[in-house]
mmCIF file of C-alpha atoms and ligand atoms in Angstrom:
data_model
loop_
_atom_site.group_PDB
_atom_site.id
_atom_site.type_symbol
_atom_site.label_atom_id
_atom_site.label_comp_id
_atom_site.label_asym_id
_atom_site.label_seq_id
_atom_site.Cartn_x
_atom_site.Cartn_y
_atom_site.Cartn_z
ATOM 1 C CA MET M 1355 -45.993 -5.921 -3.747
ATOM 2 C CA SER M 1356 -46.203 -2.548 -5.651
ATOM 3 C CA GLN M 1357 -43.370 -1.798 -8.333
ATOM 4 C CA GLN M 1358 -41.061 0.545 -7.142
ATOM 5 C CA PRO M 1359 -38.979 2.258 -9.737
ATOM 6 C CA VAL M 1360 -35.197 1.563 -9.284
ATOM 7 C CA THR M 1361 -33.369 5.120 -8.797
ATOM 8 C CA VAL M 1362 -29.419 4.829 -8.774
ATOM 9 C CA PRO M 1363 -27.601 7.680 -7.283
ATOM 10 C CA PHE M 1364 -24.025 8.271 -9.211
ATOM 11 C CA VAL M 1365 -22.311 7.257 -6.476
ATOM 12 C CA SER M 1366 -23.012 6.234 -2.763
ATOM 13 C CA PHE M 1367 -21.151 5.521 0.205
ATOM 14 C CA ARG M 1368 -23.951 4.048 2.939
ATOM 15 C CA PRO M 1369 -23.386 0.547 1.435
ATOM 16 C CA MET M 1370 -19.369 0.612 2.693
ATOM 17 C CA GLU M 1371 -20.158 2.693 5.669
ATOM 18 C CA ARG M 1372 -22.678 0.573 7.048
ATOM 19 C CA GLU M 1373 -20.252 -2.738 6.413
ATOM 20 C CA LEU M 1374 -17.799 -0.811 8.131
ATOM 21 C CA ASP M 1375 -18.945 1.023 10.766
ATOM 22 C CA LYS M 1376 -17.353 -0.709 13.926
ATOM 23 C CA GLU M 1377 -14.317 -0.796 12.423
ATOM 24 C CA LEU M 1378 -14.026 2.943 11.318
ATOM 25 C CA ARG M 1379 -15.236 3.790 14.913
ATOM 26 C CA ALA M 1380 -13.467 1.370 16.341
ATOM 27 C CA ALA M 1381 -10.533 3.338 14.363
ATOM 28 C CA PHE M 1382 -11.654 6.511 15.766
ATOM 29 C CA ASP M 1383 -11.678 5.660 19.888
ATOM 30 C CA ARG M 1384 -8.076 4.414 19.119
ATOM 31 C CA VAL M 1385 -6.873 7.686 17.715
ATOM 32 C CA LEU M 1386 -8.947 9.574 20.721
ATOM 33 C CA GLN M 1387 -7.488 7.180 23.221
ATOM 34 C CA ASN M 1388 -4.083 7.735 22.478
ATOM 35 C CA SER M 1389 -4.335 11.857 22.032
ATOM 36 C CA TRP M 1390 -2.118 11.963 19.206
ATOM 37 C CA TYR M 1391 -2.952 13.359 16.340
ATOM 38 C CA ILE M 1392 -0.387 14.306 13.790
ATOM 39 C CA GLU M 1393 2.716 12.027 12.890
ATOM 40 C CA GLY M 1394 2.068 9.313 15.121
ATOM 41 C CA ARG M 1395 2.078 5.024 15.152
ATOM 42 C CA GLU M 1396 -1.023 5.502 13.063
ATOM 43 C CA ASP M 1397 0.460 6.916 10.324
ATOM 44 C CA ALA M 1398 3.490 4.663 10.161
ATOM 45 C CA ALA M 1399 1.313 1.400 10.492
ATOM 46 C CA PHE M 1400 -0.897 2.628 7.484
ATOM 47 C CA GLU M 1401 2.320 3.747 5.497
ATOM 48 C CA GLN M 1402 4.050 0.014 6.420
ATOM 49 C CA ALA M 1403 0.645 -1.562 5.051
ATOM 50 C CA PHE M 1404 0.268 0.480 1.890
ATOM 51 C CA ALA M 1405 3.711 0.231 0.484
ATOM 52 C CA ALA M 1406 3.598 -3.392 1.005
ATOM 53 C CA TYR M 1407 0.030 -3.706 -0.520
ATOM 54 C CA CYS M 1408 1.570 -1.567 -3.625
ATOM 55 C CA GLY M 1409 4.713 -3.638 -3.683
ATOM 56 C CA VAL M 1410 7.106 -0.863 -3.039
ATOM 57 C CA GLY M 1411 9.673 -0.117 -0.380
ATOM 58 C CA HIS M 1412 8.001 3.461 0.915
ATOM 59 C CA CYS M 1413 4.930 5.173 1.583
ATOM 60 C CA VAL M 1414 4.759 8.716 2.832
ATOM 61 C CA GLY M 1415 1.780 9.856 3.843
ATOM 62 C CA CYS M 1416 0.375 14.046 3.110
ATOM 63 C CA GLY M 1417 -2.557 16.262 3.160
ATOM 64 C CA ASN M 1418 -4.376 14.966 -0.338
ATOM 65 C CA GLY M 1419 -3.330 13.890 -3.691
ATOM 66 C CA LEU M 1420 -2.367 17.166 -5.472
ATOM 67 C CA ASP M 1421 0.168 17.504 -3.089
ATOM 68 C CA SER M 1422 1.299 14.059 -3.411
ATOM 69 C CA LEU M 1423 2.403 14.918 -7.128
ATOM 70 C CA VAL M 1424 3.427 18.525 -6.225
ATOM 71 C CA LEU M 1425 5.909 16.753 -3.153
ATOM 72 C CA ILE M 1426 7.533 14.894 -5.786
ATOM 73 C CA LEU M 1427 8.277 16.991 -8.390
ATOM 74 C CA LYS M 1428 9.917 19.453 -5.864
ATOM 75 C CA ALA M 1429 11.949 16.721 -4.404
ATOM 76 C CA PHE M 1430 12.885 15.543 -8.058
ATOM 77 C CA GLY M 1431 14.240 19.383 -8.208
ATOM 78 C CA ILE M 1432 11.594 20.362 -11.093
ATOM 79 C CA GLY M 1433 11.085 23.405 -11.303
ATOM 80 C CA ALA M 1434 10.947 27.063 -13.093
ATOM 81 C CA GLY M 1435 12.203 26.650 -16.089
ATOM 82 C CA ASP M 1436 11.469 22.847 -16.804
ATOM 83 C CA GLU M 1437 8.461 20.948 -18.720
ATOM 84 C CA VAL M 1438 6.800 18.127 -17.536
ATOM 85 C CA ILE M 1439 4.514 15.657 -19.888
ATOM 86 C CA VAL M 1440 0.924 15.696 -19.242
ATOM 87 C CA PRO M 1441 -2.190 14.038 -20.555
ATOM 88 C CA SER M 1442 -4.676 16.624 -22.289
ATOM 89 C CA ASN M 1443 -7.483 14.611 -20.755
ATOM 90 C CA THR M 1444 -7.290 13.902 -17.059
ATOM 91 C CA PHE M 1445 -8.278 15.891 -13.599
ATOM 92 C CA ILE M 1446 -6.918 19.145 -13.345
ATOM 93 C CA ALA M 1447 -5.034 18.182 -10.223
ATOM 94 C CA THR M 1448 -2.516 16.448 -12.450
ATOM 95 C CA VAL M 1449 -1.366 19.821 -13.871
ATOM 96 C CA LEU M 1450 -1.653 22.196 -11.152
ATOM 97 C CA ALA M 1451 0.853 19.786 -9.862
ATOM 98 C CA VAL M 1452 3.340 21.108 -12.411
ATOM 99 C CA SER M 1453 2.238 24.515 -12.183
ATOM 100 C CA TYR M 1454 2.602 24.256 -8.072
ATOM 101 C CA ALA M 1455 6.171 23.084 -8.467
ATOM 102 C CA GLY M 1456 6.764 26.197 -10.792
ATOM 103 C CA ALA M 1457 7.083 24.139 -14.409
ATOM 104 C CA THR M 1458 5.062 24.133 -17.345
ATOM 105 C CA PRO M 1459 2.826 21.485 -18.465
ATOM 106 C CA VAL M 1460 3.021 20.216 -22.005
ATOM 107 C CA PHE M 1461 -0.403 18.182 -23.040
ATOM 108 C CA VAL M 1462 0.083 15.236 -24.681
ATOM 109 C CA GLU M 1463 -3.867 13.585 -26.187
ATOM 110 C CA PRO M 1464 -4.896 10.405 -24.864
ATOM 111 C CA ASP M 1465 -5.509 7.421 -26.994
ATOM 112 C CA LEU M 1466 -9.505 7.262 -27.047
ATOM 113 C CA ALA M 1467 -10.208 3.241 -26.865
ATOM 114 C CA THR M 1468 -8.384 3.530 -23.156
ATOM 115 C CA TYR M 1469 -8.581 7.322 -22.480
ATOM 116 C CA ASN M 1470 -4.897 6.983 -20.967
ATOM 117 C CA ILE M 1471 -1.827 9.235 -22.904
ATOM 118 C CA ASP M 1472 -0.812 8.189 -26.113
ATOM 119 C CA PRO M 1473 2.797 6.800 -25.801
ATOM 120 C CA ASN M 1474 3.238 6.789 -29.546
ATOM 121 C CA ARG M 1475 2.457 11.037 -29.155
ATOM 122 C CA ILE M 1476 5.131 11.565 -26.339
ATOM 123 C CA GLU M 1477 8.246 12.057 -27.995
ATOM 124 C CA ALA M 1478 7.113 14.659 -30.784
ATOM 125 C CA ALA M 1479 6.030 16.741 -27.341
ATOM 126 C CA LEU M 1480 9.975 16.459 -25.837
ATOM 127 C CA THR M 1481 12.065 19.339 -25.783
ATOM 128 C CA PRO M 1482 15.742 20.072 -24.262
ATOM 129 C CA ARG M 1483 13.551 21.677 -21.063
ATOM 130 C CA THR M 1484 11.492 18.220 -20.488
ATOM 131 C CA LYS M 1485 12.409 16.558 -16.787
ATOM 132 C CA ALA M 1486 9.352 14.046 -16.308
ATOM 133 C CA ILE M 1487 6.060 12.074 -17.634
ATOM 134 C CA MET M 1488 3.119 12.292 -15.890
ATOM 135 C CA ALA M 1489 1.521 8.655 -16.113
ATOM 136 C CA VAL M 1490 -1.781 9.126 -15.203
ATOM 137 C CA HIS M 1491 -3.597 5.805 -14.703
ATOM 138 C CA LEU M 1492 -7.025 7.157 -15.573
ATOM 139 C CA TYR M 1493 -10.161 6.177 -14.531
ATOM 140 C CA GLY M 1494 -8.752 2.925 -12.508
ATOM 141 C CA GLN M 1495 -6.893 1.409 -15.899
ATOM 142 C CA CYS M 1496 -3.078 2.007 -16.094
ATOM 143 C CA ALA M 1497 -1.419 4.214 -18.531
ATOM 144 C CA PRO M 1498 0.543 2.030 -21.313
ATOM 145 C CA MET M 1499 3.500 1.942 -18.807
ATOM 146 C CA ASP M 1500 6.162 -0.084 -20.772
ATOM 147 C CA ALA M 1501 6.129 2.659 -23.365
ATOM 148 C CA ILE M 1502 6.429 5.425 -21.673
ATOM 149 C CA ASN M 1503 9.529 3.627 -19.147
ATOM 150 C CA THR M 1504 11.051 3.094 -22.464
ATOM 151 C CA ILE M 1505 11.051 6.764 -23.536
ATOM 152 C CA ALA M 1506 11.902 8.025 -20.410
ATOM 153 C CA LYS M 1507 15.108 5.723 -20.342
ATOM 154 C CA ALA M 1508 15.992 6.763 -23.953
ATOM 155 C CA HIS M 1509 15.272 10.837 -22.420
ATOM 156 C CA GLY M 1510 16.349 10.757 -19.009
ATOM 157 C CA LEU M 1511 12.978 11.520 -17.678
ATOM 158 C CA LYS M 1512 11.517 10.457 -14.597
ATOM 159 C CA VAL M 1513 8.470 8.901 -14.360
ATOM 160 C CA ILE M 1514 5.678 9.791 -12.101
ATOM 161 C CA GLU M 1515 2.100 8.246 -12.029
ATOM 162 C CA ASP M 1516 -0.265 10.169 -11.098
ATOM 163 C CA ALA M 1517 -2.449 6.778 -9.254
ATOM 164 C CA ALA M 1518 -5.006 9.097 -7.850
ATOM 165 C CA GLN M 1519 -7.665 6.996 -9.886
ATOM 166 C CA ALA M 1520 -6.284 3.731 -9.029
ATOM 167 C CA HIS M 1521 -5.604 2.427 -6.172
ATOM 168 C CA GLY M 1522 -5.210 -1.692 -6.624
ATOM 169 C CA ALA M 1523 -5.273 -1.478 -10.041
ATOM 170 C CA THR M 1524 -2.490 -4.205 -12.190
ATOM 171 C CA TRP M 1525 -0.335 -3.608 -14.722
ATOM 172 C CA GLN M 1526 1.446 -6.925 -15.979
ATOM 173 C CA GLY M 1527 1.060 -8.315 -12.346
ATOM 174 C CA ARG M 1528 2.391 -5.456 -10.478
ATOM 175 C CA ARG M 1529 0.539 -2.763 -8.938
ATOM 176 C CA ALA M 1530 -0.203 1.184 -9.430
ATOM 177 C CA GLY M 1531 1.603 2.894 -7.169
ATOM 178 C CA SER M 1532 5.140 0.714 -8.255
ATOM 179 C CA LEU M 1533 5.221 1.352 -12.012
ATOM 180 C CA GLY M 1534 7.511 4.641 -12.221
ATOM 181 C CA ASP M 1535 9.445 6.420 -10.263
ATOM 182 C CA ALA M 1536 7.372 7.333 -7.340
ATOM 183 C CA ALA M 1537 3.524 7.866 -7.010
ATOM 184 C CA GLY M 1538 0.959 9.890 -6.006
ATOM 185 C CA PHE M 1539 -2.343 8.798 -4.391
ATOM 186 C CA SER M 1540 -5.612 10.270 -3.027
ATOM 187 C CA PHE M 1541 -7.631 9.686 -0.473
ATOM 188 C CA TYR M 1542 -10.059 11.882 -1.366
ATOM 189 C CA PRO M 1543 -13.605 10.416 -0.326
ATOM 190 C CA GLY M 1544 -15.077 9.122 -3.498
ATOM 191 C CA LYS M 1545 -11.788 7.490 -4.536
ATOM 192 C CA ASN M 1546 -11.305 3.615 -4.243
ATOM 193 C CA LEU M 1547 -9.781 3.946 -1.174
ATOM 194 C CA GLY M 1548 -11.311 7.090 0.285
ATOM 195 C CA ALA M 1549 -10.459 8.372 3.710
ATOM 196 C CA LEU M 1550 -13.050 10.472 5.576
ATOM 197 C CA GLY M 1551 -11.680 13.707 4.371
ATOM 198 C CA ASP M 1552 -8.665 14.598 2.528
ATOM 199 C CA ALA M 1553 -5.432 12.696 2.552
ATOM 200 C CA GLY M 1554 -3.256 11.901 0.299
ATOM 201 C CA CYS M 1555 0.753 9.828 -0.129
ATOM 202 C CA VAL M 1556 3.548 9.311 -2.331
ATOM 203 C CA THR M 1557 4.769 5.815 -3.108
ATOM 204 C CA THR M 1558 8.567 5.024 -4.337
ATOM 205 C CA ASN M 1559 11.181 2.391 -3.958
ATOM 206 C CA ASP M 1560 13.343 4.954 -3.736
ATOM 207 C CA PRO M 1561 14.693 5.808 -0.217
ATOM 208 C CA ASP M 1562 16.127 9.290 -0.360
ATOM 209 C CA LEU M 1563 13.097 10.528 -2.435
ATOM 210 C CA ALA M 1564 10.843 8.896 0.313
ATOM 211 C CA LYS M 1565 13.062 10.815 2.892
ATOM 212 C CA LYS M 1566 12.948 14.587 1.338
ATOM 213 C CA VAL M 1567 9.139 14.098 0.222
ATOM 214 C CA ARG M 1568 8.546 13.636 3.851
ATOM 215 C CA ALA M 1569 11.060 16.724 4.950
ATOM 216 C CA LEU M 1570 9.183 18.393 2.231
ATOM 217 C CA GLY M 1571 5.526 17.513 3.765
ATOM 218 C CA ASN M 1572 6.899 18.775 7.236
ATOM 219 C CA TYR M 1573 8.081 22.272 6.899
ATOM 220 C CA GLY M 1574 11.212 20.803 5.058
ATOM 221 C CA SER M 1575 12.339 19.318 8.419
ATOM 222 C CA ASP M 1576 14.466 16.239 8.959
ATOM 223 C CA PHE M 1577 13.966 16.643 12.413
ATOM 224 C CA LYS M 1578 12.147 18.969 14.819
ATOM 225 C CA TYR M 1579 13.313 22.674 14.357
ATOM 226 C CA HIS M 1580 15.647 21.883 12.098
ATOM 227 C CA HIS M 1581 14.899 22.722 8.558
ATOM 228 C CA ILE M 1582 16.636 21.599 5.113
ATOM 229 C CA TYR M 1583 14.319 22.955 2.888
ATOM 230 C CA LYS M 1584 11.320 25.183 2.018
ATOM 231 C CA GLY M 1585 9.428 22.959 2.633
ATOM 232 C CA GLN M 1586 5.416 23.003 2.992
ATOM 233 C CA ASN M 1587 2.817 21.733 6.029
ATOM 234 C CA SER M 1588 1.073 18.413 4.215
ATOM 235 C CA ARG M 1589 0.829 15.445 6.460
ATOM 236 C CA LEU M 1590 -1.013 12.502 7.064
ATOM 237 C CA ASP M 1591 -3.367 12.858 10.004
ATOM 238 C CA GLU M 1592 -3.500 10.082 12.755
ATOM 239 C CA LEU M 1593 -7.444 9.905 11.901
ATOM 240 C CA GLN M 1594 -7.591 9.271 8.696
ATOM 241 C CA ALA M 1595 -4.517 7.264 8.495
ATOM 242 C CA ALA M 1596 -6.700 4.749 11.233
ATOM 243 C CA PHE M 1597 -9.706 4.839 8.800
ATOM 244 C CA LEU M 1598 -7.235 4.122 5.730
ATOM 245 C CA ALA M 1599 -5.733 0.980 7.492
ATOM 246 C CA ALA M 1600 -9.743 -0.093 8.775
ATOM 247 C CA LYS M 1601 -10.559 0.523 4.972
ATOM 248 C CA LEU M 1602 -7.560 -1.141 3.240
ATOM 249 C CA PRO M 1603 -8.037 -4.763 3.988
ATOM 250 C CA HIS M 1604 -11.409 -4.386 2.207
ATOM 251 C CA LEU M 1605 -10.340 -2.660 -1.088
ATOM 252 C CA ASP M 1606 -9.766 -5.460 -3.139
ATOM 253 C CA ARG M 1607 -12.822 -7.144 -2.153
ATOM 254 C CA MET M 1608 -14.209 -3.790 -3.286
ATOM 255 C CA ASN M 1609 -12.801 -3.213 -6.309
ATOM 256 C CA ALA M 1610 -13.818 -6.777 -7.158
ATOM 257 C CA GLU M 1611 -17.158 -5.857 -7.097
ATOM 258 C CA ARG M 1612 -16.673 -2.810 -8.949
ATOM 259 C CA ARG M 1613 -15.355 -5.421 -11.952
ATOM 260 C CA ARG M 1614 -18.077 -7.359 -11.223
ATOM 261 C CA ILE M 1615 -20.689 -4.067 -11.971
ATOM 262 C CA ALA M 1616 -18.590 -3.303 -15.100
ATOM 263 C CA ASP M 1617 -18.368 -6.487 -16.553
ATOM 264 C CA ARG M 1618 -22.239 -6.885 -16.713
ATOM 265 C CA TYR M 1619 -22.200 -3.161 -18.040
ATOM 266 C CA LEU M 1620 -19.644 -4.647 -20.814
ATOM 267 C CA ALA M 1621 -21.734 -7.570 -21.739
ATOM 268 C CA GLU M 1622 -25.065 -5.991 -21.331
ATOM 269 C CA ILE M 1623 -25.266 -2.610 -22.447
ATOM 270 C CA ARG M 1624 -26.294 -2.714 -26.677
ATOM 271 C CA ASN M 1625 -26.651 0.309 -27.888
ATOM 272 C CA PRO M 1626 -25.089 1.799 -31.268
ATOM 273 C CA ALA M 1627 -24.801 5.132 -29.720
ATOM 274 C CA VAL M 1628 -23.227 4.402 -27.016
ATOM 275 C CA VAL M 1629 -19.305 3.234 -27.366
ATOM 276 C CA LEU M 1630 -17.491 1.250 -24.284
ATOM 277 C CA PRO M 1631 -14.365 1.681 -22.588
ATOM 278 C CA THR M 1632 -11.925 -0.608 -23.507
ATOM 279 C CA VAL M 1633 -9.282 -3.118 -21.249
ATOM 280 C CA ALA M 1634 -6.041 -3.000 -22.245
ATOM 281 C CA ALA M 1635 -3.736 -5.790 -22.692
ATOM 282 C CA GLY M 1636 -1.958 -6.650 -19.718
ATOM 283 C CA CYS M 1637 -4.252 -4.324 -17.292
ATOM 284 C CA GLU M 1638 -6.376 -5.045 -14.518
ATOM 285 C CA HIS M 1639 -9.468 -1.977 -14.219
ATOM 286 C CA VAL M 1640 -10.274 -0.715 -11.155
ATOM 287 C CA TRP M 1641 -13.235 1.158 -12.423
ATOM 288 C CA HIS M 1642 -13.062 4.383 -10.884
ATOM 289 C CA VAL M 1643 -15.149 5.854 -13.577
ATOM 290 C CA PHE M 1644 -17.404 3.692 -15.882
ATOM 291 C CA ALA M 1645 -16.740 6.143 -18.850
ATOM 292 C CA VAL M 1646 -18.758 5.353 -21.603
ATOM 293 C CA ARG M 1647 -18.735 8.177 -24.969
ATOM 294 C CA CYS M 1648 -21.719 8.659 -26.966
ATOM 295 C CA ALA M 1649 -22.266 11.434 -29.771
ATOM 296 C CA ALA M 1650 -25.386 12.925 -28.212
ATOM 297 C CA ARG M 1651 -23.957 13.249 -24.576
ATOM 298 C CA ASP M 1652 -26.390 15.747 -23.315
ATOM 299 C CA ALA M 1653 -29.724 13.606 -24.096
ATOM 300 C CA LEU M 1654 -28.232 10.507 -22.679
ATOM 301 C CA GLU M 1655 -27.583 12.149 -19.559
ATOM 302 C CA ALA M 1656 -31.113 13.506 -19.633
ATOM 303 C CA HIS M 1657 -32.773 10.712 -20.700
ATOM 304 C CA LEU M 1658 -30.747 8.775 -17.801
ATOM 305 C CA THR M 1659 -31.345 11.578 -15.275
ATOM 306 C CA ALA M 1660 -35.846 11.245 -16.369
ATOM 307 C CA ARG M 1661 -35.218 7.223 -14.799
ATOM 308 C CA GLY M 1662 -34.069 8.089 -11.995
ATOM 309 C CA ILE M 1663 -30.434 7.400 -12.971
ATOM 310 C CA GLY M 1664 -27.126 9.339 -11.784
ATOM 311 C CA THR M 1665 -24.376 10.331 -13.876
ATOM 312 C CA ASN M 1666 -21.376 12.537 -13.836
ATOM 313 C CA LYS M 1667 -18.999 13.890 -16.589
ATOM 314 C CA HIS M 1668 -15.327 13.301 -16.692
ATOM 315 C CA TYR M 1669 -14.587 16.241 -17.754
ATOM 316 C CA PRO M 1670 -16.870 18.372 -18.919
ATOM 317 C CA THR M 1671 -13.995 21.228 -19.941
ATOM 318 C CA PRO M 1672 -10.727 20.265 -21.278
ATOM 319 C CA ILE M 1673 -7.710 21.774 -18.983
ATOM 320 C CA HIS M 1674 -6.523 23.955 -22.040
ATOM 321 C CA ARG M 1675 -9.678 25.975 -21.856
ATOM 322 C CA GLN M 1676 -10.188 26.435 -18.308
ATOM 323 C CA GLY M 1677 -9.510 30.118 -17.446
ATOM 324 C CA ALA M 1678 -6.769 28.749 -14.981
ATOM 325 C CA TYR M 1679 -4.716 27.827 -18.328
ATOM 326 C CA ALA M 1680 -5.711 30.420 -20.686
ATOM 327 C CA GLU M 1681 -1.763 31.616 -20.034
ATOM 328 C CA LEU M 1682 -0.661 28.718 -22.192
ATOM 329 C CA GLY M 1683 -3.118 30.120 -25.148
ATOM 330 C CA ILE M 1684 -4.254 26.961 -26.257
ATOM 331 C CA PRO M 1685 -7.050 27.293 -28.938
ATOM 332 C CA GLN M 1686 -10.057 25.371 -29.292
ATOM 333 C CA GLY M 1687 -9.362 22.767 -31.723
ATOM 334 C CA ALA M 1688 -5.720 22.356 -30.776
ATOM 335 C CA LEU M 1689 -5.883 19.011 -28.751
ATOM 336 C CA PRO M 1690 -9.085 17.762 -30.593
ATOM 337 C CA LEU M 1691 -8.932 14.170 -28.390
ATOM 338 C CA ALA M 1692 -9.679 16.177 -25.404
ATOM 339 C CA GLU M 1693 -11.936 18.313 -26.799
ATOM 340 C CA GLU M 1694 -13.754 15.167 -27.966
ATOM 341 C CA ILE M 1695 -13.903 13.375 -24.558
ATOM 342 C CA SER M 1696 -15.128 16.043 -23.097
ATOM 343 C CA ALA M 1697 -17.991 16.527 -25.426
ATOM 344 C CA THR M 1698 -18.814 13.089 -25.425
ATOM 345 C CA GLU M 1699 -17.712 11.019 -22.074
ATOM 346 C CA LEU M 1700 -20.467 10.354 -19.535
ATOM 347 C CA SER M 1701 -20.129 8.282 -16.479
ATOM 348 C CA LEU M 1702 -22.183 5.712 -15.213
ATOM 349 C CA PRO M 1703 -23.060 5.069 -11.482
ATOM 350 C CA MET M 1704 -19.966 2.938 -10.162
ATOM 351 C CA PHE M 1705 -19.988 2.039 -6.460
ATOM 352 C CA TYR M 1706 -19.646 -0.613 -3.596
ATOM 353 C CA GLY M 1707 -22.681 -2.010 -2.878
ATOM 354 C CA MET M 1708 -24.740 -1.288 -6.135
ATOM 355 C CA THR M 1709 -27.505 -4.154 -5.970
ATOM 356 C CA GLU M 1710 -27.756 -6.261 -8.997
ATOM 357 C CA GLU M 1711 -31.554 -4.520 -9.540
ATOM 358 C CA GLN M 1712 -29.694 -0.957 -9.794
ATOM 359 C CA VAL M 1713 -27.141 -2.289 -12.281
ATOM 360 C CA THR M 1714 -30.150 -3.885 -14.422
ATOM 361 C CA ALA M 1715 -31.550 -0.177 -14.099
ATOM 362 C CA VAL M 1716 -29.079 1.359 -15.562
ATOM 363 C CA ILE M 1717 -28.428 -1.363 -18.347
ATOM 364 C CA ASN M 1718 -31.923 -0.967 -19.445
ATOM 365 C CA ALA M 1719 -31.993 2.902 -19.479
ATOM 366 C CA VAL M 1720 -28.693 3.021 -21.584
ATOM 367 C CA ASN M 1721 -30.335 0.224 -23.824
ATOM 368 C CA SER M 1722 -33.900 2.322 -24.445
ATOM 369 C CA PHE M 1723 -31.778 5.510 -25.352
ATOM 370 C CA LYS M 1724 -32.345 6.885 -28.990
ATOM 371 C CA GLU M 1725 -30.364 9.206 -30.553
HETATM 372 C C1 PLP E 462 -8.648 13.527 -7.374
HETATM 373 C C2 PLP E 462 -7.310 13.732 -8.259
HETATM 374 C C3 PLP E 462 -5.968 13.894 -7.537
HETATM 375 C C4 PLP E 462 -6.242 14.774 -6.480
HETATM 376 O O1 PLP E 462 -6.490 14.172 -5.726
HETATM 377 P P1 PLP E 462 -6.829 15.344 -4.535
HETATM 378 O O2 PLP E 462 -7.059 14.503 -3.054
HETATM 379 O O3 PLP E 462 -8.386 15.751 -4.537
HETATM 380 O O4 PLP E 462 -6.175 16.448 -4.086
HETATM 381 C C5 PLP E 462 -4.836 14.199 -8.802
HETATM 382 N N1 PLP E 462 -5.188 13.297 -9.767
HETATM 383 C C6 PLP E 462 -6.336 13.137 -10.174
HETATM 384 C C7 PLP E 462 -6.077 12.153 -12.014
HETATM 385 C C8 PLP E 462 -7.486 12.606 -9.403
HETATM 386 O O5 PLP E 462 -8.128 12.007 -10.108
#
């Protein structure tokens, strides 16, 4: 047998698709037979299942993760003149949601060990206008919720979880989505629980908030042709709800497989040039992203590419340096930790169905890199 070099894509959905092929096709057939495509029994069934999974009273489906956060902010009445604390290192959607609601994002730097917001820096960023803290569970690990909730309580702020990267992650045994006043999830295909298209949801224990979010996502309507808010159109399609319901029972197993891959990376990657991610006490990480840091990041990326290993950067330009946020006038160097992560972070392959051989190939390639 000839030695084929093992190539490893950054991400592949094929193993999951092959395994769930029958269930996904059955979900499609069921929706087609029902001949009902928006706000029906599939949506209701998935919402109930996902609320139970997260350990909350309510789940409201919506169009995508960005909308889920916008709907929460609007439902809390947060808008023009208000400020919302956001981490300086996150996917831009966290911050765009604040802008869409009409409020102003205020960046707080992360803890370099966990990549999540550093709670010790939050109080210095609060003003009389601050209304909420966006607790982003970045890369699949919960933010430091005890400190965040303590600060929020002391200052009368809402805590909104951005759980788009953290389906199934736990903090002190409780799941992401149940750790603040409300949470937004994305079911973008690449997330740990992904639809076959765009989708999202809001989870909360507050029945009035859930009702308001549902109305805001349905033209501001509480019943047909009766409009109490200037709402938007952001609903979870029956088709996507049916696919998500088919995939949800497999989420824990698929997250466990990500943990198995991460555990091998953490145990076997040994390169003084590469800083490995840290799992915080009390957190069960679901490894949406396996983020390493390397001063010679671009050289490491080239080294891995040359060996057939796909990588990614989360995220190559910090949000305060994007053209979209030039209006904030935050100069280069003002948020050095976000800038440091942008300049040095590299994400290694991480997906359900990666073979041991592929994991070994990634480990060997990283270990053979010299600055
Ligand atoms: C993906 C993501 C979102 C947005 O979700 P979409 O469904 O793509 O709109 C928001 N926040 C974070 C942290 C994300 O990773």
